[in-house]
Short mmCIF file of C-alpha atoms in Angstrom, two decimals:
data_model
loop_
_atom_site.label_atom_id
_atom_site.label_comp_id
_atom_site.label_asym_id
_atom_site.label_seq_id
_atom_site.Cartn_x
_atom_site.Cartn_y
_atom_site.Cartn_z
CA UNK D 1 56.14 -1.21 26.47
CA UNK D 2 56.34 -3.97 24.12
CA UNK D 3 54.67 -4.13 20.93
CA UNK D 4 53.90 -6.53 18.03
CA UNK D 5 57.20 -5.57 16.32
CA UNK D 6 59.50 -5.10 19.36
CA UNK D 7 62.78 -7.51 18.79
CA UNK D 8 61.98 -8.65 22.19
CA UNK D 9 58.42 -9.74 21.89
CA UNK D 10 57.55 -13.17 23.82
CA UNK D 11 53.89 -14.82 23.42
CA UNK D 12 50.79 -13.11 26.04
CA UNK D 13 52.00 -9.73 25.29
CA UNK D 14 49.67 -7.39 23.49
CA UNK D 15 50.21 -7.36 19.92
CA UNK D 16 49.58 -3.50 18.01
CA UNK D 17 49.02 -1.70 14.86
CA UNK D 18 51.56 0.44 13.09
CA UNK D 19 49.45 3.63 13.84
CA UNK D 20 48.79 2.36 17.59
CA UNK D 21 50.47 5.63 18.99
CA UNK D 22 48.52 7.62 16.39
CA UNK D 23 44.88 6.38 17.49
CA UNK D 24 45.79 6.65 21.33
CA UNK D 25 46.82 10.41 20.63
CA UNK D 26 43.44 11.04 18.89
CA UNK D 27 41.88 9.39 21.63
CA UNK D 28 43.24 11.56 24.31
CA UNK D 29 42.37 14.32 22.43
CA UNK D 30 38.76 13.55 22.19
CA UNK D 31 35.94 16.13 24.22
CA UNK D 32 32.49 15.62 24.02
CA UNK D 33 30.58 18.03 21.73
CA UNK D 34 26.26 18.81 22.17
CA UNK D 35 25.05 16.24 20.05
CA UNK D 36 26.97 13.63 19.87
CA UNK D 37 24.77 10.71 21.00
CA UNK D 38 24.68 7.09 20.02
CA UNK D 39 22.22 6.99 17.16
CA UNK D 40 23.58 9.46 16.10
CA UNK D 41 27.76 7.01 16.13
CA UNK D 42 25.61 4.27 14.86
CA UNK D 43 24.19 6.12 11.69
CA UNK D 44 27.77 7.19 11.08
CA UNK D 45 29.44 3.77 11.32
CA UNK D 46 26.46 2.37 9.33
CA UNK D 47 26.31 4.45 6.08
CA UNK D 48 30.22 6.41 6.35
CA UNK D 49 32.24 3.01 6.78
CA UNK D 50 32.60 1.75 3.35
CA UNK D 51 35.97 0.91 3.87
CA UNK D 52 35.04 -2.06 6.27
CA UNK D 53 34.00 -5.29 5.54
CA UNK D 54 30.16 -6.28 6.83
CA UNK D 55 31.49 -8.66 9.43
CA UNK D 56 33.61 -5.52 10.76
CA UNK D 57 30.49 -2.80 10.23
CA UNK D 58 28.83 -4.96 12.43
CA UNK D 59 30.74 -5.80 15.25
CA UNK D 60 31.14 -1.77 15.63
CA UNK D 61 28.29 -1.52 15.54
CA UNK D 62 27.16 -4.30 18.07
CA UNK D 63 30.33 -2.41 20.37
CA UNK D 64 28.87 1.04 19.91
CA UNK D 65 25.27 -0.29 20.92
CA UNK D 66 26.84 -1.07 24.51
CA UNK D 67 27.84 2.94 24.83
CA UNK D 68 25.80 4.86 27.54
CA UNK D 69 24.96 8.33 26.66
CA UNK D 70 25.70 9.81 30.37
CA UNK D 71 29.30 8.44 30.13
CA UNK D 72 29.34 9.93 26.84
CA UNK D 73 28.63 13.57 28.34
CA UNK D 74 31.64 12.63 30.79
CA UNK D 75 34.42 11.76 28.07
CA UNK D 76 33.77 8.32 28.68
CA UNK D 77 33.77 5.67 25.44
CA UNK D 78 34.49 2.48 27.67
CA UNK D 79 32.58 -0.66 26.97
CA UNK D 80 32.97 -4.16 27.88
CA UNK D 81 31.11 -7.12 26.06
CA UNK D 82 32.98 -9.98 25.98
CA UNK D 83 34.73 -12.17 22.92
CA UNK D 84 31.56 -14.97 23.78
CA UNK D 85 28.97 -12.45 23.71
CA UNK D 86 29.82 -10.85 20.09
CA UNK D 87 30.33 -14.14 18.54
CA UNK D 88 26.52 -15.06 19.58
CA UNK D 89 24.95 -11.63 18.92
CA UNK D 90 26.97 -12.34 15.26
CA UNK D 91 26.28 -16.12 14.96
CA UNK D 92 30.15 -16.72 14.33
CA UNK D 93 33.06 -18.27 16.38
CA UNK D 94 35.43 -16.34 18.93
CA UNK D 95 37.76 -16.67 16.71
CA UNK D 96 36.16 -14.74 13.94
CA UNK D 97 34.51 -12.31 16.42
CA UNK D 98 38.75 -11.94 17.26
CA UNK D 99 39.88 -11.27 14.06
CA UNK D 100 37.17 -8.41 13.35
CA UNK D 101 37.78 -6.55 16.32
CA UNK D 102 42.09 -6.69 15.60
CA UNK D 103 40.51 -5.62 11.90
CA UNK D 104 38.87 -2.43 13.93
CA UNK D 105 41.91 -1.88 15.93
CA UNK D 106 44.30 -1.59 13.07
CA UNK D 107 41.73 0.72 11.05
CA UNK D 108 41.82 3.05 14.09
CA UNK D 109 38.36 3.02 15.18
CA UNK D 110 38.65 1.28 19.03
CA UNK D 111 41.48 0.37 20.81
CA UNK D 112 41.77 -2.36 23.25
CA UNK D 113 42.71 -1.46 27.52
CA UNK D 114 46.09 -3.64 28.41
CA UNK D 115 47.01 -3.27 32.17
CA UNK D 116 50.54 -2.59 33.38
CA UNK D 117 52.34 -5.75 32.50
CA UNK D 118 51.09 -5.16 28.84
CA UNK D 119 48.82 -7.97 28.52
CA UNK D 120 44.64 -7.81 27.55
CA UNK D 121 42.77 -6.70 30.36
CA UNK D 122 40.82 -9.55 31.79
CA UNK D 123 37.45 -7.38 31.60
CA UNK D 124 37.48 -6.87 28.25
CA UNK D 125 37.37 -3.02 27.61
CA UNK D 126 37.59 -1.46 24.79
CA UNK D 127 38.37 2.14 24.13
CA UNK D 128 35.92 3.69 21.54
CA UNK D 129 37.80 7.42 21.98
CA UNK D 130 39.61 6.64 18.83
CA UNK D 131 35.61 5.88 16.95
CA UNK D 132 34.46 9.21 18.60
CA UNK D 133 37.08 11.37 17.31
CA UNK D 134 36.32 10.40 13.69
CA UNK D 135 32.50 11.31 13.58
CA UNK D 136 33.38 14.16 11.56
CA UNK D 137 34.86 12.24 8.95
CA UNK D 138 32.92 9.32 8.97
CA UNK D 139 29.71 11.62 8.23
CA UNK D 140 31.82 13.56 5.46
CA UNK D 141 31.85 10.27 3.87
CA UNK D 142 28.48 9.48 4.07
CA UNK D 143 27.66 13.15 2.89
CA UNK D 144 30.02 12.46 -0.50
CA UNK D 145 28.21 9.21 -1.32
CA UNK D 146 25.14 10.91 -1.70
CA UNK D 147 26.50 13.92 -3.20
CA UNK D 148 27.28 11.38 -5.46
CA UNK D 149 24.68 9.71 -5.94
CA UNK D 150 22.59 12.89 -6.86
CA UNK D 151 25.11 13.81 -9.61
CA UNK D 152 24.34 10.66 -11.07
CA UNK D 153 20.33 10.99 -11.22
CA UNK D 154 21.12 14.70 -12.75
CA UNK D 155 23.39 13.51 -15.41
CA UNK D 156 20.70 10.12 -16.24
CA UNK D 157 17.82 12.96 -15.80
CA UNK D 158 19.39 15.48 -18.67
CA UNK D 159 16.55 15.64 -21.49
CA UNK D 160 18.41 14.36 -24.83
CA UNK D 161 17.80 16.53 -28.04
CA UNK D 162 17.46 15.51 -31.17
CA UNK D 163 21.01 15.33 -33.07
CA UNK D 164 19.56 15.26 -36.44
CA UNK D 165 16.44 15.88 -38.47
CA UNK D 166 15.69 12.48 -38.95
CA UNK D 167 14.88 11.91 -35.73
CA UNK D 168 11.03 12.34 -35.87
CA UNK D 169 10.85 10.21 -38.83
CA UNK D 170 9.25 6.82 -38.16
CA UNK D 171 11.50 3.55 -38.47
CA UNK D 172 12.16 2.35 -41.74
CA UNK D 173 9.54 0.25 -43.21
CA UNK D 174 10.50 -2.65 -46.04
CA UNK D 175 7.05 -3.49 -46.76
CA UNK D 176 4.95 -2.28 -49.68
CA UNK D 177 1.71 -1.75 -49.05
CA UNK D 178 -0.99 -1.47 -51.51
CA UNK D 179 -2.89 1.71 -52.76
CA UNK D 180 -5.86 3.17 -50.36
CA UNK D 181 -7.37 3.49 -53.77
CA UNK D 182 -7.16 -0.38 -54.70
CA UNK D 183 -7.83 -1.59 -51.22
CA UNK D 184 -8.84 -0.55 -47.91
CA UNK D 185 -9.17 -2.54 -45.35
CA UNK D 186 -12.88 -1.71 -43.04
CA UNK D 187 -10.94 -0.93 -39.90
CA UNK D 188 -9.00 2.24 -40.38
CA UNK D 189 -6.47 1.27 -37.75
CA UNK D 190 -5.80 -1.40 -40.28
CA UNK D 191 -4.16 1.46 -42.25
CA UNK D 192 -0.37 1.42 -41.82
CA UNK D 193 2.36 4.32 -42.27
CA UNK D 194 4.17 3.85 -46.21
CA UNK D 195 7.51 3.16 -46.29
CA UNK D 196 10.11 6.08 -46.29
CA UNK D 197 12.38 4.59 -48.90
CA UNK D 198 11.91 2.44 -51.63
CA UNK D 199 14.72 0.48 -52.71
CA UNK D 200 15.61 0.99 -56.72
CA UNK D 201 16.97 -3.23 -56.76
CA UNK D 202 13.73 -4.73 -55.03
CA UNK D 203 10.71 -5.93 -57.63
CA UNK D 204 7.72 -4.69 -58.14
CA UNK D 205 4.92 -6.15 -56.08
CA UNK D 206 3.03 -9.29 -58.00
CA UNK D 207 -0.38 -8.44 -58.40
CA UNK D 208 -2.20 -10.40 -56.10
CA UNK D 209 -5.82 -12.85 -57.06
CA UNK D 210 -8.63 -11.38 -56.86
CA UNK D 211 -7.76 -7.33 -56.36
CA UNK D 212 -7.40 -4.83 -59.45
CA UNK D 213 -3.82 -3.65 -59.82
CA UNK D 214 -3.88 0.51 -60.31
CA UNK D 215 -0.93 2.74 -60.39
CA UNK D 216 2.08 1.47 -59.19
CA UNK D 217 4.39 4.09 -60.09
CA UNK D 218 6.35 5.50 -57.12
CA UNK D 219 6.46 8.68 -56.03
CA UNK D 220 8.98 11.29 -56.59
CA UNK D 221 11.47 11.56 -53.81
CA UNK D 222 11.44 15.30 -53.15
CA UNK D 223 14.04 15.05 -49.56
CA UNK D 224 11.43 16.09 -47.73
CA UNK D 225 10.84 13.81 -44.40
CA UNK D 226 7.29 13.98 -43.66
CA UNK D 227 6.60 12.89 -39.65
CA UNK D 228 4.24 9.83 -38.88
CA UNK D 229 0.56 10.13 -39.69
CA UNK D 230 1.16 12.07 -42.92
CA UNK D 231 -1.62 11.99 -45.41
CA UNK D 232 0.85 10.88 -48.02
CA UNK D 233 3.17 8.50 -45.65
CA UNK D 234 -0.15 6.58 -44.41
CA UNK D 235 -1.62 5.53 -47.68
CA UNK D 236 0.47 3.55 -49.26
CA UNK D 237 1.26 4.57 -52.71
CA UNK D 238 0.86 8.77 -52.95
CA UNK D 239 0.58 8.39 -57.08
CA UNK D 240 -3.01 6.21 -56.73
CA UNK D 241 -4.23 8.79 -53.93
CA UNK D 242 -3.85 11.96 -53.81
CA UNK D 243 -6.05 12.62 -51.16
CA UNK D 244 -5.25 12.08 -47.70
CA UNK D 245 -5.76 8.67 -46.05
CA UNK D 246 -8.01 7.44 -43.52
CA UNK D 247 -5.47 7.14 -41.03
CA UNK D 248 -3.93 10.56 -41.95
CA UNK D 249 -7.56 12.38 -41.05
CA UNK D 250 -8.18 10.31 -37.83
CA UNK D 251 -4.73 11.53 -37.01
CA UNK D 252 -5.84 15.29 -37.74
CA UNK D 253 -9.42 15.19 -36.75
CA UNK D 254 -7.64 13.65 -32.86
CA UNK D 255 -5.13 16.62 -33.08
CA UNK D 256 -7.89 19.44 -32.91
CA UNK D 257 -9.98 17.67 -30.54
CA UNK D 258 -6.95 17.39 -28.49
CA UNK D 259 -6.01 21.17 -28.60
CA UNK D 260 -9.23 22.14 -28.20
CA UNK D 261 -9.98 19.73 -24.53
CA UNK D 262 -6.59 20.80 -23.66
CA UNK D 263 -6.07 24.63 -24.25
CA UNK D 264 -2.50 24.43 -22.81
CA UNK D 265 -1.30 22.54 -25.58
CA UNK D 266 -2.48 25.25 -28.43
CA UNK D 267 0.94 27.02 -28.05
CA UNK D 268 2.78 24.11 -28.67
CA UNK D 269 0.94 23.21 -31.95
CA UNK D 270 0.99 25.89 -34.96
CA UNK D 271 -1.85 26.65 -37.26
CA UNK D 272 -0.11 24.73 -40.38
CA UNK D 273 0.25 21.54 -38.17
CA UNK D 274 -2.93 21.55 -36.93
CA UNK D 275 -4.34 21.94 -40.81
CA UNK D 276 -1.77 19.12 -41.87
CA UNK D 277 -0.09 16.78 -39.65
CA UNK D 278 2.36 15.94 -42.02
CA UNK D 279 4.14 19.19 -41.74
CA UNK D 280 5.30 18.62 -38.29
CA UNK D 281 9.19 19.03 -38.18
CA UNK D 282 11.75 17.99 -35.27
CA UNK D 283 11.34 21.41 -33.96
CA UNK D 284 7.77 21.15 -32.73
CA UNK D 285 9.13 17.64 -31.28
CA UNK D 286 11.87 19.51 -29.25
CA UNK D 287 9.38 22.10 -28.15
CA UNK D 288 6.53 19.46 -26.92
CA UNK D 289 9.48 17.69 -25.14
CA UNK D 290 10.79 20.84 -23.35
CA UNK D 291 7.41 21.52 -22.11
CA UNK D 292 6.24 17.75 -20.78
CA UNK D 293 8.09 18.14 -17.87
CA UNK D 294 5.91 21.68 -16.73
CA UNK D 295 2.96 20.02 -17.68
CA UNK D 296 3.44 16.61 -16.41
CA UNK D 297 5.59 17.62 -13.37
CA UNK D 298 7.13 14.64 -11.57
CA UNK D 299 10.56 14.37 -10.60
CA UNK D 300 10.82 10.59 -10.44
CA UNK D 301 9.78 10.45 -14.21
CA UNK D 302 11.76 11.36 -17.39
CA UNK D 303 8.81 12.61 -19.20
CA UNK D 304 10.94 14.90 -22.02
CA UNK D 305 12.38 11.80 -22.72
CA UNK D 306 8.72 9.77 -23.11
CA UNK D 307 7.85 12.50 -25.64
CA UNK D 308 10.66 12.05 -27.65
CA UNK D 309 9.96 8.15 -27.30
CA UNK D 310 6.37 8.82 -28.20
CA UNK D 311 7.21 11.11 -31.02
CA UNK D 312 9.66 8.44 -32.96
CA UNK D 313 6.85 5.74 -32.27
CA UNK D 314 3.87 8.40 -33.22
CA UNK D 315 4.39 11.43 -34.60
CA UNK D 316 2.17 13.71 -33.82
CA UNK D 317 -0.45 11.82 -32.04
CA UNK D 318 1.93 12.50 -28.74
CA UNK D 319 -0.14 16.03 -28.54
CA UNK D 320 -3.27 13.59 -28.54
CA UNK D 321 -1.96 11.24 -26.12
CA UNK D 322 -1.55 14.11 -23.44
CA UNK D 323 -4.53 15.69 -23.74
CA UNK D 324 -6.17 12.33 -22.83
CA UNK D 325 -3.37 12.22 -19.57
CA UNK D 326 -4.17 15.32 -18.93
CA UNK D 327 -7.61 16.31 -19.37
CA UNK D 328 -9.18 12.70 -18.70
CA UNK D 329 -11.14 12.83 -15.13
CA UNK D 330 -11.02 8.79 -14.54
CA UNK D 331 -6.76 8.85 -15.29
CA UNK D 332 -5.60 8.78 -11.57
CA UNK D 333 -1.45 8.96 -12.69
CA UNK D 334 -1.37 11.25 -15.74
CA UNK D 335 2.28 10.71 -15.97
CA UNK D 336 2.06 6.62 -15.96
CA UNK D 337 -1.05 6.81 -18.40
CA UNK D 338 1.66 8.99 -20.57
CA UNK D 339 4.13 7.02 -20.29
CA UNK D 340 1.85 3.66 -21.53
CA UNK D 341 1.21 5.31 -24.58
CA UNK D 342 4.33 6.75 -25.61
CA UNK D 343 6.02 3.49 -25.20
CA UNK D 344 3.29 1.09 -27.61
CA UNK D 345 4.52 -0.08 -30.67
CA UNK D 346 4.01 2.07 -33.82
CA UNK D 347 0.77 0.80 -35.00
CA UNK D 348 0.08 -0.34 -31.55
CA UNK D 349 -2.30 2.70 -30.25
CA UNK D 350 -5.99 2.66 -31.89
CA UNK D 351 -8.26 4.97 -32.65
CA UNK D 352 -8.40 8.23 -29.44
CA UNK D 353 -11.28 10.12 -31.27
CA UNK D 354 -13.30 8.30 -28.96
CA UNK D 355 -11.39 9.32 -25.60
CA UNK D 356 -11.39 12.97 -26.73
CA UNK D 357 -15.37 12.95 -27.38
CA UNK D 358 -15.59 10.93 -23.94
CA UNK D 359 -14.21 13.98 -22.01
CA UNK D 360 -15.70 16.63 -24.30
CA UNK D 361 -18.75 15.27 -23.43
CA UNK D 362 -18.37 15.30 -19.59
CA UNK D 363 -17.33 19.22 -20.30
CA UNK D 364 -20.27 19.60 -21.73
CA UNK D 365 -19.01 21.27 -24.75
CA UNK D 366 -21.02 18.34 -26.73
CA UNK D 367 -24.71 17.18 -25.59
CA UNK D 368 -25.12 13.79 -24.91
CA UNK D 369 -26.98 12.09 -27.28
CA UNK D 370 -30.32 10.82 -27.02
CA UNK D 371 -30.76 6.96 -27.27
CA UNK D 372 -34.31 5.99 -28.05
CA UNK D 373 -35.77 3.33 -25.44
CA UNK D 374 -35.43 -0.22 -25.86
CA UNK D 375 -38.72 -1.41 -26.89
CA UNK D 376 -40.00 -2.77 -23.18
CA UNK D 377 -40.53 -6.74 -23.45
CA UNK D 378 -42.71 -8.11 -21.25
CA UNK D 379 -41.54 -10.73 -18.62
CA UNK D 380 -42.11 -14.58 -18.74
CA UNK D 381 -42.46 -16.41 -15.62
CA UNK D 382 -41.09 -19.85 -16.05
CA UNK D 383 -42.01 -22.37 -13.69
CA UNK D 384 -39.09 -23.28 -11.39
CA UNK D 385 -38.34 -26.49 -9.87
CA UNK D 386 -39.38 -26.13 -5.77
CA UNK D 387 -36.38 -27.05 -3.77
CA UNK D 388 -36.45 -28.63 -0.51
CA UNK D 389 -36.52 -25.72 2.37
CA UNK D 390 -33.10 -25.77 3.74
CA UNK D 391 -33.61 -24.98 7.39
CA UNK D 392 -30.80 -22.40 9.28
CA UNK D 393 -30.03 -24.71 11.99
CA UNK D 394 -32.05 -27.71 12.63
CA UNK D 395 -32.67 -28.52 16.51
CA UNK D 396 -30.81 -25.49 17.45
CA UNK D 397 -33.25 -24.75 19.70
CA UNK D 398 -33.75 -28.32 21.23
CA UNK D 399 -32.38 -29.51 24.88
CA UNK D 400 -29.76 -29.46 26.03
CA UNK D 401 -27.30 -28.30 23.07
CA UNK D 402 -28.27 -24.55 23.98
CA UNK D 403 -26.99 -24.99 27.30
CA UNK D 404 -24.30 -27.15 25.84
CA UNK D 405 -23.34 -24.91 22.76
CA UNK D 406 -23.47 -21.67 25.40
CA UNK D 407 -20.22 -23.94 27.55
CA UNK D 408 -18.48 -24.52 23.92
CA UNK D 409 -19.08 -20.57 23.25
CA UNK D 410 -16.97 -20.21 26.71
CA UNK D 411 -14.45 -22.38 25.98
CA UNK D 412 -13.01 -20.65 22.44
CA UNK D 413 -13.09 -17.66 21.04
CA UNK D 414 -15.91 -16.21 20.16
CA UNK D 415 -14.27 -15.21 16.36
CA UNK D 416 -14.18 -19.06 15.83
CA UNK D 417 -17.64 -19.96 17.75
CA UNK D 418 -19.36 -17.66 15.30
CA UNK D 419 -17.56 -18.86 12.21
CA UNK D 420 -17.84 -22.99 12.96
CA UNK D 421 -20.83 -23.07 15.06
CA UNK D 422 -23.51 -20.43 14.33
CA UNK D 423 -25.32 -22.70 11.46
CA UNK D 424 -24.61 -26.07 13.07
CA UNK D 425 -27.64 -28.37 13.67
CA UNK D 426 -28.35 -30.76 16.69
CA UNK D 427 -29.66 -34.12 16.43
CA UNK D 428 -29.50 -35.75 19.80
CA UNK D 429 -27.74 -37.55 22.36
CA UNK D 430 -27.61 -41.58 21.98
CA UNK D 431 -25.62 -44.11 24.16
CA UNK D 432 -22.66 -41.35 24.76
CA UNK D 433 -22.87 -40.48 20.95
CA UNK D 434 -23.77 -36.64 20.26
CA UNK D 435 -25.30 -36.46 16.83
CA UNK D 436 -24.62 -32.92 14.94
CA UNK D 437 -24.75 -31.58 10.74
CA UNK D 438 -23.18 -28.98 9.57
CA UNK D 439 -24.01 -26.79 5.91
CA UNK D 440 -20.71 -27.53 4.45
CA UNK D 441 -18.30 -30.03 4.30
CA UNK D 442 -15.11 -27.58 5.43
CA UNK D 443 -16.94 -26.43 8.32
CA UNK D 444 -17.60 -30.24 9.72
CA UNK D 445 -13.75 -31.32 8.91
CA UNK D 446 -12.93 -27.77 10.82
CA UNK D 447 -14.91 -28.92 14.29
CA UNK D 448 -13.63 -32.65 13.72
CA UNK D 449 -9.91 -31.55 13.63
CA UNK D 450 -9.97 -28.49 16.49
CA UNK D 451 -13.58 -28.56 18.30
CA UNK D 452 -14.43 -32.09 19.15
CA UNK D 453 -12.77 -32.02 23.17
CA UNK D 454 -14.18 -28.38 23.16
CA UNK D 455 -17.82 -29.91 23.09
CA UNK D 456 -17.18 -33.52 25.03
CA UNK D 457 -15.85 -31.08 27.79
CA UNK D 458 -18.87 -28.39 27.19
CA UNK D 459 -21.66 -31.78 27.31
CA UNK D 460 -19.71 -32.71 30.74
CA UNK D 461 -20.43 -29.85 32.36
CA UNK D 462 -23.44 -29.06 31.42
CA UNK D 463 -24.36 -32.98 33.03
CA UNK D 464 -24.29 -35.49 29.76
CA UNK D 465 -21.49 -37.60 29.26
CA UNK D 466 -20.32 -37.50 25.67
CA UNK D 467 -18.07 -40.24 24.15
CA UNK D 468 -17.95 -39.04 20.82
CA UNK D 469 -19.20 -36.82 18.26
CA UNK D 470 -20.92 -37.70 15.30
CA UNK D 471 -20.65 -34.88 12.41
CA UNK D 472 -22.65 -34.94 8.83
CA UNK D 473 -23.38 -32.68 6.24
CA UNK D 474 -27.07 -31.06 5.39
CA UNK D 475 -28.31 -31.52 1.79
CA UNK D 476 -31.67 -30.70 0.34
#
């Protein structure tokens, strides 16, 4: 037999892969197995054939489309399209459609049927034996992608802990903010989080015009981090106010509305916390983060992860922020309406004392209260300007466009009859000229572009003869 590499090797004679002897053995040895079918060899070659190129995925897969399931059943993986035929169904040249399938023969999936004298059978066929033998392994592949692939969510999915103690803390502020005592502003959102450290180098603020200056000595640095929404961190200066901020009550006030809406977050919050916000430590973060996923379950989000998130933007106010996704009747995706909060800006989420008496109230746990009527003002009647009756369809109803409008009805369909037609308005037949109005001016270039033959044929065989048709548009 001669082969690609045989010393003796003229042109016309069948030219073969190294493993050529290799792929007709595992041919031969190829039985057909219950369920083996040809969605089933298509799937395979489709998803467990990475080591192809496209061109070469699909030209096995436009071969293994010609397979017959009966011949299957009989050991038989025969097909015959021709060179001319794959080229088309692949919008390529023979020559390309050539050099995929010698791609396929040398990577052992078909082999091609030479007759006697070791030359290309003139029909064309082409062993797929070699394809059906390696089902196994070309689904083992597929099966290790995906194994894969879900080792890779798991490792993105792994909830982070916090490495250090800092990691509640909010981001470092430069700014120096003035004393709650001095100034407030009349929006308590207004009320920004202090700065954590104060550098020893940087000046003292210059009083500015207008404002009284009070203390401005700092306050001792003790080491202690306090979390966001402190009463000290919030106010600005802790020396001119020693009582807790605006922001640092709203922040408080929110927390025990939110435990008491949402009962299942009462374990997660202790006593001391709820009294003080400020005392929250990394430790309560980790615990409300271990626990988001059980009560915001939903394997396609990360939602430990949007705590922790949360918690470095806001403190605390993450317990707030899922009551609200939780409790809240009109929040259709509690994990998306988490998941918007967490990620806003620090600063960026107002006031949610309002949310939490919202759904308290639809509980019922606080009455609604009662609004006093709106003193009842009596109505003036202003005289209006008459308008000119617009009518629906003017000479509708005169001869002959019924019988003539019933013939146009025939002639389309009715969809289009009742959109173009149903308020148009007859005016007469003149010397050949048929006179009609419409309401708007879309609806008369409509019936101009796509109706006009419609009704010169509808007015001839109803008995009028119709040269051409005259459309205008109603006004007042």
């Amino acid at each position: 037999m001669q082969t690609a590499h045989s010393v003796e090797w003229r042109p016309g004679f069948a030219k073969r892969a190294d493993n050529f002897e290799e792929v007709c053995a595992k041919a031969e040895a190829w039985r057909w197995r219950p369920g083996e079918s040809i969605a089933r060899v298509a799937a395979a070659v489709l998803k467990g054939t990475p080591m192809l190129t496209t061109p070469q995925r699909l030209t096995l897969l436009l071969y293994v489309e010609h397979l017959n399931d009966d011949r299957l059943e009989q050991d038989i993986a025969c097909v015959w399209p021709s060179t001319g035929l794959i080229a088309e169904y692949l919008g390529c040249s023979e020559s390309q459609a050539r050099t995929n399938r010698r791609g396929l023969e040398a990577a052992g999936f078909m082999v091609r049927d030479y007759n006697r004298a070791n030359r290309p059978a003139g029909l064309e066929a082409y062993d797929l034996r070699p394809l059906m033998a390696r089902l196994d392994e070309l689904e083992a592949v597929d099966a290790a992608i995906r194994e894969a692939m879900a080792a890779r969510r798991a490792l993105l999915s792994e909830a982070i802990a916090f490495p250090t103690k800092y990691d509640a803390q909010a981001p470092e502020s430069r700014r120096l903010e003035q004393s709650q005592k001095n100034f407030s502003y009349p929006v308590p959102e207004k009320d920004a989080g202090s700065p954590r450290s104060l550098s020893e180098k940087r000046p003292a603020t210059r009083p500015e015009r207008g404002r009284v200056n009070g203390s401005s000595s700092q306050p001792q640095r003790t080491g202690t981090v306090r979390a966001l929404g402190s009463p000290g961190g919030a106010s600005g200066f802790a020396g001119a106010n020693p009582g807790p901020s605006v922001h640092a009550e709203m922040v408080r006030q929110e927390l025990q509305s939110a435990v008491r809406i949402c009962p299942r977050l009462a374990p997660l919050v202790p006593d001391h916390v709820l009294k003080d916000p400020s005392t929250a430590t990394p430790e309560d973060a980790a615990r409300i983060a271990a626990a988001a996923p059980l009560l915001l379950p939903d394997p396609e989000r990360n939602n430990s992860l949007s705590v922790q998130w949360g918690w470095a933007r806001h403190g605390i106010r993450v317990v707030t922020m899922l009551a609200i996704a939780l409790e809240d009747p009109d929040v259709r995706s509690p994990c998306a309406y988490f998941g918007a909060f967490a990620t806003k800006p620090s600063g960026g989420v107002p006031d949610l004392r309002l949310n939490l008496a919202r759904i308290l109230k639809q509980k019922g746990e606080i009455p609604p209260a009662e609004i006093a009527p709106a003193p009842r003002q009596e109505p003036v009647f202003e005289p209006q300007p008459e308008l000119a009756p617009l009518m629906f369809a003017p000479g509708a109803d005169d001869p002959p466009w019924p019988e003539i409008n019933a013939e146009v009805r025939r002639l389309i369909r009715d969809g289009a009859h009742g959109s173009w037609f149903n308020r148009i308005g007859f005016h007469g037949i003149i010397d050949g000229v048929l006179t009609l109005s419409t309401p708007t001016g879309i609806a008369a270039e409509r019936i101009k572009r796509d109706y006009v033959e419609a009704i010169k044929m509808a007015a001839e065989t109803v008995g009028f003869f119709v040269d051409r048709v005259a459309l205008t548009v109603r006004k007042r």
